[in-house]
Amino acid sequence: MYIIFLGAPGAGKGTQATMVAQELNLEHISSGDLFRQALEQGTELGIKAKSYMEKGLLVPDEITIQMILDSILAPGCATGAILDGFPRNLPQAKALDEALPKHGKAIDKVVFIKVSEAELLKRLDGRLICRNCQTPYHATNAPSKVAGKCDECGGELYQRPDDTTEAIKKRLQVYSSETAPLIDYYTQKGKLLEVNGGRSVDEVKHGIIDALKGEGLSA
Ligand code: AMP
């Protein structure tokens, strides 16, 4: 089972993808996490991605597509995965649709987590993540028990360099112009499942699981 999680920055894709992957026993592939890990480790991939990420721009397709295909085709993902943050534009979606059938795979469904722009701005302003395990927090809405420390692993919490006001604006613009057209693309293929993301984390999770069950895709 291969499922894409689609949504604007701040829609809760990462949080939901982590929880639903655990529940359905699927791998979770997050393009943003892969880039952030590469950046932390100072690898060639991280160095190439850095300037784009800091400005809130998309990393070039040739780098991103190869990175994700390598992850999907790794043995750990043989039975399925949730793709979080990829594809992010039409060329990436088309590359995926071309590459997967060559390996006997296909995208089953696309979960679109819909959240209003006002709510997105509220969520992104104040977001913190763990440098070690990537668990997300919010300075006021979902703070950690000990300020600056991750509840899960004790790692340091930090503000993503692309969560500054300027970069947030840019990322939302990039989402509207480049990523939002994927909603039509997958609707036309009969693969889109829209879920109201403006609710509590648990309610959204149940909404996603129910939508997948309705398609016969969940245990
Ligand atoms: P995210 O954590 O998904 O918000 O991603 C953080 C940043 O990583 C984005 O703002 C982009 O710079 C880069 N990135 C993540 N996924 C992609 C993708 N599919 N295509 C291009 N750039 C990406």
GROMACS .gro file of C-alpha atoms and ligand atoms in nm:
model
  242
    1MET     CA    1   0.000   0.000   0.000
    2TYR     CA    2   0.152   0.333  -0.108
    3ILE     CA    3  -0.023   0.647   0.013
    4ILE     CA    4   0.068   1.011  -0.041
    5PHE     CA    5  -0.011   1.270   0.228
    6LEU     CA    6  -0.075   1.607   0.065
    7GLY     CA    7  -0.133   1.939   0.239
    8ALA     CA    8   0.004   2.289   0.289
    9PRO     CA    9   0.296   2.357   0.525
   10GLY     CA   10   0.145   2.341   0.875
   11ALA     CA   11  -0.147   2.116   0.774
   12GLY     CA   12  -0.016   1.841   1.003
   13LYS     CA   13   0.114   1.606   0.731
   14GLY     CA   14   0.421   1.503   0.930
   15THR     CA   15   0.234   1.441   1.257
   16GLN     CA   16  -0.044   1.247   1.084
   17ALA     CA   17   0.191   1.052   0.857
   18THR     CA   18   0.391   0.938   1.162
   19MET     CA   19   0.080   0.823   1.352
   20VAL     CA   20  -0.102   0.661   1.060
   21ALA     CA   21   0.217   0.481   0.947
   22GLN     CA   22   0.249   0.331   1.296
   23GLU     CA   23  -0.116   0.228   1.303
   24LEU     CA   24  -0.107   0.068   0.957
   25ASN     CA   25   0.244  -0.072   0.999
   26LEU     CA   26   0.381   0.116   0.699
   27GLU     CA   27   0.712   0.295   0.651
   28HIS     CA   28   0.702   0.674   0.671
   29ILE     CA   29   0.909   0.857   0.409
   30SER     CA   30   0.932   1.232   0.471
   31SER     CA   31   1.124   1.429   0.208
   32GLY     CA   32   1.164   1.724   0.448
   33ASP     CA   33   1.306   1.498   0.723
   34LEU     CA   34   1.545   1.335   0.475
   35PHE     CA   35   1.671   1.679   0.370
   36ARG     CA   36   1.699   1.800   0.733
   37GLN     CA   37   1.893   1.488   0.834
   38ALA     CA   38   2.128   1.537   0.537
   39LEU     CA   39   2.173   1.900   0.643
   40GLU     CA   40   2.251   1.807   1.006
   41GLN     CA   41   2.501   1.545   0.887
   42GLY     CA   42   2.661   1.789   0.642
   43THR     CA   43   2.635   1.543   0.350
   44GLU     CA   44   2.661   1.650  -0.016
   45LEU     CA   45   2.282   1.620  -0.045
   46GLY     CA   46   2.238   1.844   0.260
   47ILE     CA   47   2.478   2.106   0.125
   48LYS     CA   48   2.292   2.111  -0.208
   49ALA     CA   49   1.951   2.143  -0.038
   50LYS     CA   50   2.044   2.402   0.227
   51SER     CA   51   1.998   2.731   0.043
   52TYR     CA   52   1.665   2.625  -0.110
   53MET     CA   53   1.528   2.510   0.225
   54GLU     CA   54   1.630   2.825   0.408
   55LYS     CA   55   1.449   3.040   0.151
   56GLY     CA   56   1.136   2.823   0.158
   57LEU     CA   57   1.194   2.714  -0.204
   58LEU     CA   58   1.167   2.364  -0.348
   59VAL     CA   59   1.490   2.170  -0.382
   60PRO     CA   60   1.545   2.094  -0.757
   61ASP     CA   61   1.351   1.795  -0.888
   62GLU     CA   62   1.651   1.594  -1.009
   63ILE     CA   63   1.789   1.581  -0.653
   64THR     CA   64   1.455   1.523  -0.481
   65ILE     CA   65   1.307   1.260  -0.714
   66GLN     CA   66   1.616   1.038  -0.695
   67MET     CA   67   1.631   1.066  -0.315
   68ILE     CA   68   1.267   0.958  -0.279
   69LEU     CA   69   1.283   0.677  -0.536
   70ASP     CA   70   1.587   0.536  -0.353
   71SER     CA   71   1.382   0.534  -0.031
   72ILE     CA   72   1.066   0.382  -0.184
   73LEU     CA   73   1.261   0.107  -0.357
   74ALA     CA   74   1.461   0.018  -0.044
   75PRO     CA   75   1.380  -0.331   0.095
   76GLY     CA   76   1.217  -0.183   0.410
   77CYS     CA   77   0.939  -0.032   0.197
   78ALA     CA   78   0.858  -0.348  -0.001
   79THR     CA   79   0.508  -0.376   0.150
   80GLY     CA   80   0.425  -0.008   0.137
   81ALA     CA   81   0.490   0.341   0.266
   82ILE     CA   82   0.335   0.677   0.339
   83LEU     CA   83   0.495   0.955   0.137
   84ASP     CA   84   0.493   1.281   0.332
   85GLY     CA   85   0.599   1.597   0.146
   86PHE     CA   86   0.652   1.426  -0.188
   87PRO     CA   87   0.543   1.485  -0.461
   88ARG     CA   88   0.537   1.862  -0.428
   89ASN     CA   89   0.479   1.958  -0.794
   90LEU     CA   90   0.350   1.803  -1.118
   91PRO     CA   91   0.688   1.690  -1.257
   92GLN     CA   92   0.755   1.499  -0.932
   93ALA     CA   93   0.408   1.337  -0.944
   94LYS     CA   94   0.458   1.235  -1.308
   95ALA     CA   95   0.807   1.098  -1.234
   96LEU     CA   96   0.656   0.885  -0.958
   97ASP     CA   97   0.378   0.759  -1.188
   98GLU     CA   98   0.639   0.660  -1.446
   99ALA     CA   99   0.887   0.498  -1.211
  100LEU     CA  100   0.663   0.291  -0.978
  101PRO     CA  101   0.498   0.060  -1.238
  102LYS     CA  102   0.846  -0.045  -1.354
  103HIS     CA  103   0.884  -0.201  -1.009
  104GLY     CA  104   0.531  -0.343  -0.990
  105LYS     CA  105   0.415  -0.063  -0.759
  106ALA     CA  106   0.156   0.215  -0.777
  107ILE     CA  107   0.012   0.492  -0.563
  108ASP     CA  108  -0.313   0.365  -0.410
  109LYS     CA  109  -0.457   0.685  -0.261
  110VAL     CA  110  -0.370   1.046  -0.185
  111VAL     CA  111  -0.486   1.186   0.148
  112PHE     CA  112  -0.533   1.563   0.120
  113ILE     CA  113  -0.536   1.727   0.465
  114LYS     CA  114  -0.729   2.050   0.417
  115VAL     CA  115  -0.668   2.344   0.655
  116SER     CA  116  -0.765   2.714   0.614
  117GLU     CA  117  -0.486   2.965   0.552
  118ALA     CA  118  -0.559   3.154   0.878
  119GLU     CA  119  -0.516   2.831   1.076
  120LEU     CA  120  -0.195   2.744   0.887
  121LEU     CA  121  -0.035   3.077   0.978
  122LYS     CA  122  -0.131   3.033   1.344
  123ARG     CA  123   0.023   2.685   1.353
  124LEU     CA  124   0.346   2.766   1.171
  125ASP     CA  125   0.422   3.067   1.389
  126GLY     CA  126   0.561   2.911   1.707
  127ARG     CA  127   0.636   2.565   1.568
  128LEU     CA  128   0.935   2.386   1.722
  129ILE     CA  129   1.081   2.048   1.634
  130CYS     CA  130   1.322   1.806   1.799
  131ARG     CA  131   1.669   1.818   1.644
  132ASN     CA  132   1.710   1.448   1.719
  133CYS     CA  133   1.378   1.267   1.645
  134GLN     CA  134   1.185   1.541   1.454
  135THR     CA  135   0.881   1.530   1.690
  136PRO     CA  136   0.689   1.856   1.637
  137TYR     CA  137   0.577   2.091   1.920
  138HIS     CA  138   0.416   2.434   1.934
  139ALA     CA  139   0.532   2.707   2.171
  140THR     CA  140   0.175   2.774   2.293
  141ASN     CA  141  -0.059   2.507   2.148
  142ALA     CA  142   0.150   2.195   2.217
  143PRO     CA  143   0.451   2.281   2.437
  144SER     CA  144   0.696   2.017   2.562
  145LYS     CA  145   0.686   1.930   2.935
  146VAL     CA  146   1.036   2.079   2.989
  147ALA     CA  147   1.097   2.397   2.788
  148GLY     CA  148   1.336   2.339   2.498
  149LYS     CA  149   1.353   1.959   2.546
  150CYS     CA  150   1.176   1.682   2.356
  151ASP     CA  151   0.932   1.471   2.564
  152GLU     CA  152   1.014   1.163   2.354
  153CYS     CA  153   1.394   1.158   2.354
  154GLY     CA  154   1.519   1.462   2.552
  155GLY     CA  155   1.662   1.613   2.231
  156GLU     CA  156   1.696   1.988   2.182
  157LEU     CA  157   1.395   2.170   2.034
  158TYR     CA  158   1.462   2.431   1.767
  159GLN     CA  159   1.280   2.654   1.522
  160ARG     CA  160   1.330   2.537   1.166
  161PRO     CA  161   1.520   2.802   0.968
  162ASP     CA  162   1.230   2.789   0.720
  163ASP     CA  163   0.974   2.868   0.992
  164THR     CA  164   1.068   3.237   1.002
  165THR     CA  165   0.789   3.477   0.894
  166GLU     CA  166   0.952   3.549   0.555
  167ALA     CA  167   1.019   3.184   0.474
  168ILE     CA  168   0.668   3.082   0.589
  169LYS     CA  169   0.514   3.333   0.344
  170LYS     CA  170   0.734   3.201   0.065
  171ARG     CA  171   0.650   2.837   0.143
  172LEU     CA  172   0.277   2.911   0.136
  173GLN     CA  173   0.318   3.087  -0.203
  174VAL     CA  174   0.517   2.791  -0.337
  175TYR     CA  175   0.246   2.557  -0.207
  176SER     CA  176  -0.032   2.749  -0.390
  177SER     CA  177   0.150   2.774  -0.719
  178GLU     CA  178   0.334   2.439  -0.735
  179THR     CA  179   0.176   2.186  -0.498
  180ALA     CA  180  -0.196   2.275  -0.499
  181PRO     CA  181  -0.232   2.171  -0.870
  182LEU     CA  182  -0.170   1.814  -0.749
  183ILE     CA  183  -0.518   1.820  -0.591
  184ASP     CA  184  -0.672   1.830  -0.942
  185TYR     CA  185  -0.415   1.587  -1.081
  186TYR     CA  186  -0.504   1.316  -0.828
  187THR     CA  187  -0.879   1.399  -0.831
  188GLN     CA  188  -0.881   1.328  -1.205
  189LYS     CA  189  -0.713   0.994  -1.138
  190GLY     CA  190  -0.984   0.912  -0.879
  191LYS     CA  191  -0.724   0.888  -0.602
  192LEU     CA  192  -0.791   1.191  -0.382
  193LEU     CA  193  -0.937   1.152  -0.032
  194GLU     CA  194  -1.004   1.489   0.130
  195VAL     CA  195  -0.990   1.507   0.510
  196ASN     CA  196  -1.078   1.809   0.725
  197GLY     CA  197  -0.746   1.896   0.895
  198GLY     CA  198  -0.884   2.183   1.102
  199ARG     CA  199  -0.968   1.955   1.396
  200SER     CA  200  -0.774   1.802   1.687
  201VAL     CA  201  -0.480   1.574   1.604
  202ASP     CA  202  -0.677   1.266   1.713
  203GLU     CA  203  -0.989   1.361   1.520
  204VAL     CA  204  -0.787   1.415   1.203
  205LYS     CA  205  -0.613   1.080   1.252
  206HIS     CA  206  -0.949   0.901   1.287
  207GLY     CA  207  -1.077   1.092   0.983
  208ILE     CA  208  -0.783   0.962   0.778
  209ILE     CA  209  -0.812   0.601   0.899
  210ASP     CA  210  -1.189   0.605   0.835
  211ALA     CA  211  -1.138   0.747   0.484
  212LEU     CA  212  -0.881   0.475   0.408
  213LYS     CA  213  -1.109   0.206   0.553
  214GLY     CA  214  -1.389   0.335   0.329
  215GLU     CA  215  -1.160   0.252   0.037
  216GLY     CA  216  -1.079  -0.091   0.176
  217LEU     CA  217  -0.721   0.020   0.238
  218SER     CA  218  -0.691  -0.008   0.615
  219ALA     CA  219  -0.670  -0.311   0.843
  220AMP     P1  220   0.881   2.000   0.478
  220AMP     O1  221   0.938   1.949   0.606
  220AMP     O2  222   0.803   1.894   0.404
  220AMP     O3  223   0.804   2.127   0.495
  220AMP     O4  224   1.006   2.035   0.383
  220AMP     C1  225   1.103   2.131   0.420
  220AMP     C2  226   1.175   2.183   0.296
  220AMP     O5  227   1.243   2.075   0.232
  220AMP     C3  228   1.085   2.243   0.189
  220AMP     O6  229   1.052   2.378   0.215
  220AMP     C4  230   1.174   2.227   0.065
  220AMP     O7  231   1.278   2.324   0.063
  220AMP     C5  232   1.237   2.090   0.089
  220AMP     N1  233   1.151   1.984   0.034
  220AMP     C6  234   1.081   1.889   0.103
  220AMP     N2  235   1.015   1.809   0.020
  220AMP     C7  236   1.041   1.853  -0.106
  220AMP     C8  237   1.000   1.812  -0.236
  220AMP     N3  238   0.917   1.709  -0.256
  220AMP     N4  239   1.050   1.881  -0.342
  220AMP     C9  240   1.136   1.984  -0.327
  220AMP     N5  241   1.176   2.029  -0.206
  220AMP    C10  242   1.129   1.964  -0.097
   0.00000   0.00000   0.00000
